[in-house]
PDB file of C-alpha atoms and ligand atoms in Angstrom:
ATOM      1  CA  MET A 438      87.315 124.039  74.244  1.00  0.00           C
ATOM      2  CA  SER A 439      90.265 124.168  76.589  1.00  0.00           C
ATOM      3  CA  THR A 440      93.876 124.901  75.859  1.00  0.00           C
ATOM      4  CA  GLU A 441      96.941 122.901  76.696  1.00  0.00           C
ATOM      5  CA  GLY A 442      99.967 124.388  78.336  1.00  0.00           C
ATOM      6  CA  ASP A 443     101.721 124.086  74.982  1.00  0.00           C
ATOM      7  CA  GLY A 444      98.862 125.892  73.206  1.00  0.00           C
ATOM      8  CA  THR A 445      97.175 122.829  71.705  1.00  0.00           C
ATOM      9  CA  ALA A 446      93.409 123.127  71.796  1.00  0.00           C
ATOM     10  CA  ILE A 447      91.575 120.265  73.486  1.00  0.00           C
ATOM     11  CA  PRO A 448      87.935 119.998  72.476  1.00  0.00           C
ATOM     12  CA  LEU A 449      85.472 118.990  75.152  1.00  0.00           C
ATOM     13  CA  ALA A 450      82.395 117.030  74.238  1.00  0.00           C
ATOM     14  CA  GLY A 451      79.472 119.225  73.241  1.00  0.00           C
ATOM     15  CA  GLY A 452      81.726 122.239  72.775  1.00  0.00           C
ATOM     16  CA  GLY A 453      82.174 122.460  76.536  1.00  0.00           C
ATOM     17  CA  ILE A 454      78.463 122.523  77.321  1.00  0.00           C
ATOM     18  CA  PRO A 455      77.315 119.693  79.575  1.00  0.00           C
ATOM     19  CA  PRO A 456      74.638 117.567  77.945  1.00  0.00           C
ATOM     20  CA  ALA A 457      72.147 118.469  80.646  1.00  0.00           C
ATOM     21  CA  ALA A 458      72.157 122.002  79.266  1.00  0.00           C
ATOM     22  CA  HIS A 459      71.329 120.887  75.749  1.00  0.00           C
ATOM     23  CA  GLY A 460      67.581 120.840  76.188  1.00  0.00           C
ATOM     24  CA  ARG A 461      65.111 118.008  76.318  1.00  0.00           C
ATOM     25  CA  ALA A 462      66.897 115.333  74.338  1.00  0.00           C
ATOM     26  CA  ARG A 463      69.706 114.749  76.763  1.00  0.00           C
ATOM     27  CA  ARG A 464      72.356 112.489  75.392  1.00  0.00           C
ATOM     28  CA  PRO A 465      74.309 110.458  77.936  1.00  0.00           C
ATOM     29  CA  TRP A 466      77.232 112.234  79.541  1.00  0.00           C
ATOM     30  CA  ARG A 467      80.615 111.034  78.354  1.00  0.00           C
ATOM     31  CA  PHE A 468      82.831 109.973  81.266  1.00  0.00           C
ATOM     32  CA  ALA A 469      86.586 109.526  81.402  1.00  0.00           C
ATOM     33  CA  VAL A 470      87.552 107.620  84.542  1.00  0.00           C
ATOM     34  CA  LEU A 471      91.099 107.952  85.890  1.00  0.00           C
ATOM     35  CA  ILE A 472      92.395 105.168  88.125  1.00  0.00           C
ATOM     36  CA  SER A 473      95.623 103.944  89.675  1.00  0.00           C
ATOM     37  CA  GLY A 474      94.643 100.718  91.402  1.00  0.00           C
ATOM     38  CA  ARG A 475      91.870  98.353  92.320  1.00  0.00           C
ATOM     39  CA  GLY A 476      89.068 100.138  90.488  1.00  0.00           C
ATOM     40  CA  SER A 477      86.122  99.130  92.658  1.00  0.00           C
ATOM     41  CA  ASN A 478      84.599 102.600  92.312  1.00  0.00           C
ATOM     42  CA  LEU A 479      85.082 102.383  88.557  1.00  0.00           C
ATOM     43  CA  GLN A 480      83.199  99.102  88.633  1.00  0.00           C
ATOM     44  CA  ALA A 481      80.371 100.667  90.654  1.00  0.00           C
ATOM     45  CA  VAL A 482      80.085 103.496  88.120  1.00  0.00           C
ATOM     46  CA  ILE A 483      80.119 101.125  85.141  1.00  0.00           C
ATOM     47  CA  GLU A 484      77.379  99.037  86.753  1.00  0.00           C
ATOM     48  CA  ALA A 485      75.237 102.057  87.602  1.00  0.00           C
ATOM     49  CA  CYS A 486      75.500 103.324  84.012  1.00  0.00           C
ATOM     50  CA  ALA A 487      74.639  99.876  82.628  1.00  0.00           C
ATOM     51  CA  ALA A 488      71.626  99.688  84.937  1.00  0.00           C
ATOM     52  CA  GLY A 489      70.392 103.068  83.673  1.00  0.00           C
ATOM     53  CA  ARG A 490      70.815 104.742  87.069  1.00  0.00           C
ATOM     54  CA  ILE A 491      73.088 107.406  85.597  1.00  0.00           C
ATOM     55  CA  ASN A 492      72.554 109.172  82.280  1.00  0.00           C
ATOM     56  CA  GLY A 493      76.185 108.601  81.411  1.00  0.00           C
ATOM     57  CA  ARG A 494      78.641 106.188  79.863  1.00  0.00           C
ATOM     58  CA  VAL A 495      82.231 105.426  80.700  1.00  0.00           C
ATOM     59  CA  GLU A 496      83.895 106.155  77.354  1.00  0.00           C
ATOM     60  CA  CYS A 497      87.454 105.523  78.465  1.00  0.00           C
ATOM     61  CA  VAL A 498      89.511 104.453  81.438  1.00  0.00           C
ATOM     62  CA  ILE A 499      92.943 105.957  81.898  1.00  0.00           C
ATOM     63  CA  SER A 500      95.432 104.518  84.362  1.00  0.00           C
ATOM     64  CA  ASN A 501      98.833 105.842  85.324  1.00  0.00           C
ATOM     65  CA  ARG A 502      99.822 102.278  86.270  1.00  0.00           C
ATOM     66  CA  PRO A 503      99.873  99.517  83.664  1.00  0.00           C
ATOM     67  CA  GLU A 504      99.387  96.908  86.404  1.00  0.00           C
ATOM     68  CA  ALA A 505      96.253  98.537  87.890  1.00  0.00           C
ATOM     69  CA  PRO A 506      93.728  95.728  88.536  1.00  0.00           C
ATOM     70  CA  GLY A 507      90.910  98.123  87.661  1.00  0.00           C
ATOM     71  CA  LEU A 508      91.916  97.929  83.998  1.00  0.00           C
ATOM     72  CA  HIS A 509      90.379  94.431  83.965  1.00  0.00           C
ATOM     73  CA  PHE A 510      86.931  95.851  84.731  1.00  0.00           C
ATOM     74  CA  ALA A 511      87.267  98.175  81.776  1.00  0.00           C
ATOM     75  CA  HIS A 512      88.448  95.332  79.569  1.00  0.00           C
ATOM     76  CA  ARG A 513      85.539  93.088  80.579  1.00  0.00           C
ATOM     77  CA  ALA A 514      83.067  95.900  79.934  1.00  0.00           C
ATOM     78  CA  GLY A 515      84.571  96.578  76.491  1.00  0.00           C
ATOM     79  CA  ILE A 516      85.637 100.096  77.458  1.00  0.00           C
ATOM     80  CA  PRO A 517      88.764 101.499  75.786  1.00  0.00           C
ATOM     81  CA  GLN A 518      91.701 101.748  78.175  1.00  0.00           C
ATOM     82  CA  THR A 519      94.786 103.883  78.000  1.00  0.00           C
ATOM     83  CA  VAL A 520      97.861 103.699  80.196  1.00  0.00           C
ATOM     84  CA  VAL A 521      99.698 106.959  80.741  1.00  0.00           C
ATOM     85  CA  ASP A 522     102.547 105.737  82.893  1.00  0.00           C
ATOM     86  CA  HIS A 523     103.931 108.594  84.972  1.00  0.00           C
ATOM     87  CA  ARG A 524     107.266 106.743  85.225  1.00  0.00           C
ATOM     88  CA  GLU A 525     107.783 107.202  81.496  1.00  0.00           C
ATOM     89  CA  HIS A 526     107.772 110.971  81.771  1.00  0.00           C
ATOM     90  CA  ALA A 527     110.686 113.025  82.991  1.00  0.00           C
ATOM     91  CA  ASP A 528     108.511 115.512  84.803  1.00  0.00           C
ATOM     92  CA  ARG A 529     104.956 116.339  85.773  1.00  0.00           C
ATOM     93  CA  ALA A 530     104.489 118.625  82.771  1.00  0.00           C
ATOM     94  CA  GLY A 531     105.288 115.769  80.379  1.00  0.00           C
ATOM     95  CA  PHE A 532     102.975 113.394  82.200  1.00  0.00           C
ATOM     96  CA  GLU A 533     100.119 115.886  82.143  1.00  0.00           C
ATOM     97  CA  ARG A 534     100.682 116.614  78.455  1.00  0.00           C
ATOM     98  CA  ALA A 535     100.266 112.901  77.738  1.00  0.00           C
ATOM     99  CA  LEU A 536      97.220 112.772  79.989  1.00  0.00           C
ATOM    100  CA  ARG A 537      95.630 115.687  78.126  1.00  0.00           C
ATOM    101  CA  HIS A 538      96.130 113.910  74.827  1.00  0.00           C
ATOM    102  CA  ALA A 539      94.519 110.742  76.179  1.00  0.00           C
ATOM    103  CA  LEU A 540      91.601 112.816  77.450  1.00  0.00           C
ATOM    104  CA  ALA A 541      91.246 114.685  74.177  1.00  0.00           C
ATOM    105  CA  ALA A 542      90.905 111.349  72.365  1.00  0.00           C
ATOM    106  CA  CYS A 543      88.112 110.401  74.760  1.00  0.00           C
ATOM    107  CA  ASN A 544      86.313 113.757  74.534  1.00  0.00           C
ATOM    108  CA  PRO A 545      84.668 113.606  77.975  1.00  0.00           C
ATOM    109  CA  ASP A 546      82.008 115.804  79.511  1.00  0.00           C
ATOM    110  CA  LEU A 547      83.192 114.802  82.963  1.00  0.00           C
ATOM    111  CA  ILE A 548      86.473 113.471  84.330  1.00  0.00           C
ATOM    112  CA  ILE A 549      85.984 111.080  87.218  1.00  0.00           C
ATOM    113  CA  LEU A 550      88.934 110.476  89.521  1.00  0.00           C
ATOM    114  CA  ALA A 551      88.454 107.074  91.142  1.00  0.00           C
ATOM    115  CA  GLY A 552      91.473 106.187  93.212  1.00  0.00           C
ATOM    116  CA  PHE A 553      93.787 108.174  90.925  1.00  0.00           C
ATOM    117  CA  MET A 554      96.933 108.608  92.981  1.00  0.00           C
ATOM    118  CA  ARG A 555      98.744 111.422  91.182  1.00  0.00           C
ATOM    119  CA  ILE A 556      98.611 115.033  92.231  1.00  0.00           C
ATOM    120  CA  LEU A 557      97.511 117.200  89.312  1.00  0.00           C
ATOM    121  CA  THR A 558      98.900 120.690  88.838  1.00  0.00           C
ATOM    122  CA  PRO A 559      96.650 123.765  89.162  1.00  0.00           C
ATOM    123  CA  ASP A 560      97.127 124.430  85.425  1.00  0.00           C
ATOM    124  CA  PHE A 561      95.754 121.015  84.581  1.00  0.00           C
ATOM    125  CA  VAL A 562      92.911 121.127  87.079  1.00  0.00           C
ATOM    126  CA  ASN A 563      91.853 124.626  86.056  1.00  0.00           C
ATOM    127  CA  GLN A 564      91.406 123.523  82.447  1.00  0.00           C
ATOM    128  CA  PHE A 565      88.679 121.174  83.589  1.00  0.00           C
ATOM    129  CA  SER A 566      87.124 123.404  86.209  1.00  0.00           C
ATOM    130  CA  GLY A 567      83.662 122.164  87.152  1.00  0.00           C
ATOM    131  CA  ARG A 568      84.220 119.082  84.948  1.00  0.00           C
ATOM    132  CA  MET A 569      86.293 116.936  87.274  1.00  0.00           C
ATOM    133  CA  VAL A 570      85.152 115.097  90.383  1.00  0.00           C
ATOM    134  CA  ASN A 571      86.917 112.978  92.978  1.00  0.00           C
ATOM    135  CA  ILE A 572      85.952 110.608  95.757  1.00  0.00           C
ATOM    136  CA  HIS A 573      87.825 110.910  99.035  1.00  0.00           C
ATOM    137  CA  PRO A 574      87.614 108.518 101.983  1.00  0.00           C
ATOM    138  CA  SER A 575      86.713 111.000 104.729  1.00  0.00           C
ATOM    139  CA  LEU A 576      84.032 113.461 105.684  1.00  0.00           C
ATOM    140  CA  LEU A 577      85.757 116.463 104.121  1.00  0.00           C
ATOM    141  CA  PRO A 578      87.004 118.958 105.165  1.00  0.00           C
ATOM    142  CA  LYS A 579      88.178 116.524 107.823  1.00  0.00           C
ATOM    143  CA  LEU A 580      91.158 114.316 107.053  1.00  0.00           C
ATOM    144  CA  ARG A 581      92.462 115.470 103.707  1.00  0.00           C
ATOM    145  CA  GLY A 582      95.360 113.450 102.307  1.00  0.00           C
ATOM    146  CA  LEU A 583      96.338 109.822 102.835  1.00  0.00           C
ATOM    147  CA  ASP A 584      95.767 107.131 105.508  1.00  0.00           C
ATOM    148  CA  THR A 585      92.397 108.537 106.417  1.00  0.00           C
ATOM    149  CA  HIS A 586      91.060 105.377 108.091  1.00  0.00           C
ATOM    150  CA  ALA A 587      93.881 105.059 110.620  1.00  0.00           C
ATOM    151  CA  ARG A 588      93.726 108.793 111.244  1.00  0.00           C
ATOM    152  CA  ALA A 589      89.946 108.679 111.698  1.00  0.00           C
ATOM    153  CA  LEU A 590      90.313 105.952 114.340  1.00  0.00           C
ATOM    154  CA  ALA A 591      92.928 108.036 116.132  1.00  0.00           C
ATOM    155  CA  THR A 592      90.502 110.949 116.499  1.00  0.00           C
ATOM    156  CA  GLY A 593      88.309 108.953 118.877  1.00  0.00           C
ATOM    157  CA  GLU A 594      85.213 110.158 117.008  1.00  0.00           C
ATOM    158  CA  THR A 595      82.360 107.789 116.229  1.00  0.00           C
ATOM    159  CA  ARG A 596      81.669 108.748 112.604  1.00  0.00           C
ATOM    160  CA  HIS A 597      83.710 108.548 109.444  1.00  0.00           C
ATOM    161  CA  GLY A 598      82.758 108.364 105.775  1.00  0.00           C
ATOM    162  CA  ALA A 599      83.441 109.450 102.230  1.00  0.00           C
ATOM    163  CA  SER A 600      82.904 112.556 100.116  1.00  0.00           C
ATOM    164  CA  VAL A 601      82.489 113.338  96.422  1.00  0.00           C
ATOM    165  CA  HIS A 602      83.732 116.780  95.474  1.00  0.00           C
ATOM    166  CA  PHE A 603      84.550 118.921  92.473  1.00  0.00           C
ATOM    167  CA  VAL A 604      88.290 119.070  91.968  1.00  0.00           C
ATOM    168  CA  THR A 605      90.040 122.399  92.390  1.00  0.00           C
ATOM    169  CA  SER A 606      93.710 123.261  92.615  1.00  0.00           C
ATOM    170  CA  GLU A 607      93.573 122.745  96.392  1.00  0.00           C
ATOM    171  CA  LEU A 608      94.261 119.088  97.195  1.00  0.00           C
ATOM    172  CA  ASP A 609      91.068 117.444  98.523  1.00  0.00           C
ATOM    173  CA  GLY A 610      89.793 120.997  98.985  1.00  0.00           C
ATOM    174  CA  GLY A 611      87.192 121.440  96.234  1.00  0.00           C
ATOM    175  CA  PRO A 612      83.529 122.019  97.033  1.00  0.00           C
ATOM    176  CA  VAL A 613      81.853 118.903  98.394  1.00  0.00           C
ATOM    177  CA  ILE A 614      78.725 117.633  96.664  1.00  0.00           C
ATOM    178  CA  LEU A 615      77.645 114.557  98.568  1.00  0.00           C
ATOM    179  CA  GLN A 616      78.822 112.579 101.587  1.00  0.00           C
ATOM    180  CA  SER A 617      78.053 109.241 103.137  1.00  0.00           C
ATOM    181  CA  THR A 618      78.625 108.607 106.837  1.00  0.00           C
ATOM    182  CA  VAL A 619      79.531 105.292 108.438  1.00  0.00           C
ATOM    183  CA  PRO A 620      79.885 104.454 112.134  1.00  0.00           C
ATOM    184  CA  MET A 621      83.229 103.636 113.716  1.00  0.00           C
ATOM    185  CA  HIS A 622      83.175 100.747 116.162  1.00  0.00           C
ATOM    186  CA  GLU A 623      85.334 100.139 119.184  1.00  0.00           C
ATOM    187  CA  HIS A 624      87.181  97.182 117.708  1.00  0.00           C
ATOM    188  CA  ASP A 625      87.627  98.628 114.217  1.00  0.00           C
ATOM    189  CA  THR A 626      90.995  98.415 112.540  1.00  0.00           C
ATOM    190  CA  PRO A 627      91.951 100.587 109.568  1.00  0.00           C
ATOM    191  CA  GLU A 628      91.115  97.570 107.392  1.00  0.00           C
ATOM    192  CA  THR A 629      87.615  96.909 108.783  1.00  0.00           C
ATOM    193  CA  LEU A 630      86.861 100.607 108.623  1.00  0.00           C
ATOM    194  CA  ALA A 631      88.169 100.876 105.050  1.00  0.00           C
ATOM    195  CA  ALA A 632      85.889  98.027 103.968  1.00  0.00           C
ATOM    196  CA  ARG A 633      82.851  99.783 105.492  1.00  0.00           C
ATOM    197  CA  VAL A 634      83.755 103.114 103.883  1.00  0.00           C
ATOM    198  CA  GLN A 635      84.376 101.516 100.498  1.00  0.00           C
ATOM    199  CA  ALA A 636      80.991  99.796 100.545  1.00  0.00           C
ATOM    200  CA  ALA A 637      79.496 103.245 101.167  1.00  0.00           C
ATOM    201  CA  GLU A 638      81.584 104.730  98.356  1.00  0.00           C
ATOM    202  CA  HIS A 639      80.079 102.297  95.874  1.00  0.00           C
ATOM    203  CA  ARG A 640      76.649 103.809  96.558  1.00  0.00           C
ATOM    204  CA  LEU A 641      77.931 107.348  96.962  1.00  0.00           C
ATOM    205  CA  TYR A 642      79.785 107.878  93.674  1.00  0.00           C
ATOM    206  CA  PRO A 643      76.917 106.673  91.439  1.00  0.00           C
ATOM    207  CA  ALA A 644      74.482 108.804  93.437  1.00  0.00           C
ATOM    208  CA  ALA A 645      76.630 111.921  93.027  1.00  0.00           C
ATOM    209  CA  LEU A 646      77.059 111.276  89.299  1.00  0.00           C
ATOM    210  CA  ARG A 647      73.336 110.792  88.955  1.00  0.00           C
ATOM    211  CA  LEU A 648      72.770 114.224  90.484  1.00  0.00           C
ATOM    212  CA  ILE A 649      75.304 115.818  88.146  1.00  0.00           C
ATOM    213  CA  CYS A 650      74.004 114.127  85.012  1.00  0.00           C
ATOM    214  CA  SER A 651      70.417 115.041  85.789  1.00  0.00           C
ATOM    215  CA  GLY A 652      71.508 118.679  85.956  1.00  0.00           C
ATOM    216  CA  ARG A 653      70.566 119.081  89.608  1.00  0.00           C
ATOM    217  CA  ILE A 654      74.161 119.618  90.713  1.00  0.00           C
ATOM    218  CA  GLN A 655      76.510 122.079  89.071  1.00  0.00           C
ATOM    219  CA  ALA A 656      79.793 123.691  90.005  1.00  0.00           C
ATOM    220  CA  ALA A 657      79.877 127.464  90.357  1.00  0.00           C
ATOM    221  CA  GLY A 658      83.428 128.486  91.182  1.00  0.00           C
ATOM    222  CA  ASP A 659      84.105 127.369  94.729  1.00  0.00           C
ATOM    223  CA  ARG A 660      80.482 126.496  95.359  1.00  0.00           C
ATOM    224  CA  VAL A 661      78.070 123.749  94.452  1.00  0.00           C
ATOM    225  CA  LEU A 662      74.642 124.627  93.112  1.00  0.00           C
ATOM    226  CA  TYR A 663      71.821 122.225  93.948  1.00  0.00           C
ATOM    227  CA  ASP A 664      68.702 122.870  91.885  1.00  0.00           C
ATOM    228  CA  GLY A 665      70.232 126.254  91.058  1.00  0.00           C
ATOM    229  CA  ARG A 666      70.849 127.320  94.668  1.00  0.00           C
ATOM    230  CA  PRO A 667      74.194 127.378  96.481  1.00  0.00           C
ATOM    231  CA  LEU A 668      74.670 124.490  98.877  1.00  0.00           C
ATOM    232  CA  ASN A 669      75.631 125.664 102.357  1.00  0.00           C
ATOM    233  CA  ALA A 670      76.667 122.180 103.433  1.00  0.00           C
ATOM    234  CA  PRO A 671      77.278 118.962 101.495  1.00  0.00           C
ATOM    235  CA  LEU A 672      74.276 116.804 100.700  1.00  0.00           C
ATOM    236  CA  GLN A 673      74.100 113.618 102.750  1.00  0.00           C
ATOM    237  CA  LEU A 674      73.426 110.379 100.925  1.00  0.00           C
ATOM    238  CA  GLU A 675      71.511 108.954 103.860  1.00  0.00           C
ATOM    239  CA  SER A 676      69.007 111.850 103.628  1.00  0.00           C
ATOM    240  CA  LEU A 677      68.596 111.699  99.860  1.00  0.00           C
ATOM    241  CA  SER A 678      66.311 108.726  99.340  1.00  0.00           C
ATOM    242  CA  GLU A 679      65.531 109.704  95.770  1.00  0.00           C
ATOM    243  CA  VAL A 680      69.083 109.173  94.547  1.00  0.00           C
ATOM    244  CA  THR A 681      69.950 105.955  96.353  1.00  0.00           C
TER     245      THR A 681
HETATM  246  C1  LIG B1016      88.830 104.830  97.426  1.00  0.00           C
HETATM  247  O1  LIG B1016      88.757 104.526  98.786  1.00  0.00           O
HETATM  248  C2  LIG B1016      88.747 106.302  97.202  1.00  0.00           C
HETATM  249  O2  LIG B1016      88.052 106.992  98.199  1.00  0.00           O
HETATM  250  C3  LIG B1016      90.181 106.732  97.218  1.00  0.00           C
HETATM  251  O3  LIG B1016      90.897 105.671  96.653  1.00  0.00           O
HETATM  252  C4  LIG B1016      90.178 104.473  96.831  1.00  0.00           C
HETATM  253  C5  LIG B1016      90.056 103.845  95.472  1.00  0.00           C
HETATM  254  O4  LIG B1016      89.539 102.540  95.541  1.00  0.00           O
HETATM  255  N1  LIG B1016      90.342 107.984  96.501  1.00  0.00           N
HETATM  256  P1  LIG B1016      89.185 101.766  94.207  1.00  0.00           P
HETATM  257  O5  LIG B1016      90.432 101.764  93.348  1.00  0.00           O
HETATM  258  O6  LIG B1016      88.052 102.481  93.543  1.00  0.00           O
HETATM  259  O7  LIG B1016      88.826 100.387  94.646  1.00  0.00           O
END
């Protein structure tokens, strides 16, 4: 159970206990996916769930933009969609109140940010501590924030990539679970590099969710536990053959 800023209680599925902790008969994790745009990561997650690669189900898709193309994937997959348009709220508190209500109706075990382009307040994020993940197009902690592909090219380095991390109140600063690395080539543009990173993301997010839903990955404050032990560095998708 978590509590809204206005005191309203928001139940979490399973009374706040992730299904992996329920014992042998593990029901699928309930996912709420938050998007703002294209939704290709949402599509990758839906497909991985449908293929049985993740013990989870996307129960709802919430977009802050009514025109987000990703809503079509949800529609085609028969997944309930909700629009919580930030432009209809006078301030961030009002927007987040509406978002909490949409989430409460969905009753998720895990909130998956997939190209969700609104900054969430610490109050909001802290209510879902250890229950919210994000994918970011860089090898965190490098290149937090926007325009990561152009900025990666400007570094002159040869490697770039994407990261899945637990969300904390620090923007793009939560503990990193899993990363995927891609090469940068001499003639890359931000667009060619973005396409390579996004292809990697579509393997990375399902793999990270698979680790979470199998109980192998858990959040512990500012750390990630992998098989019960603190991770000293993010897992690398390319070294984890069993989850690819
Ligand atoms: C991805 O590149 C992700 O890393 C970033 O936003 C983009 C979303 O793409 N957070 P899509 O909407 O999933 O296609």
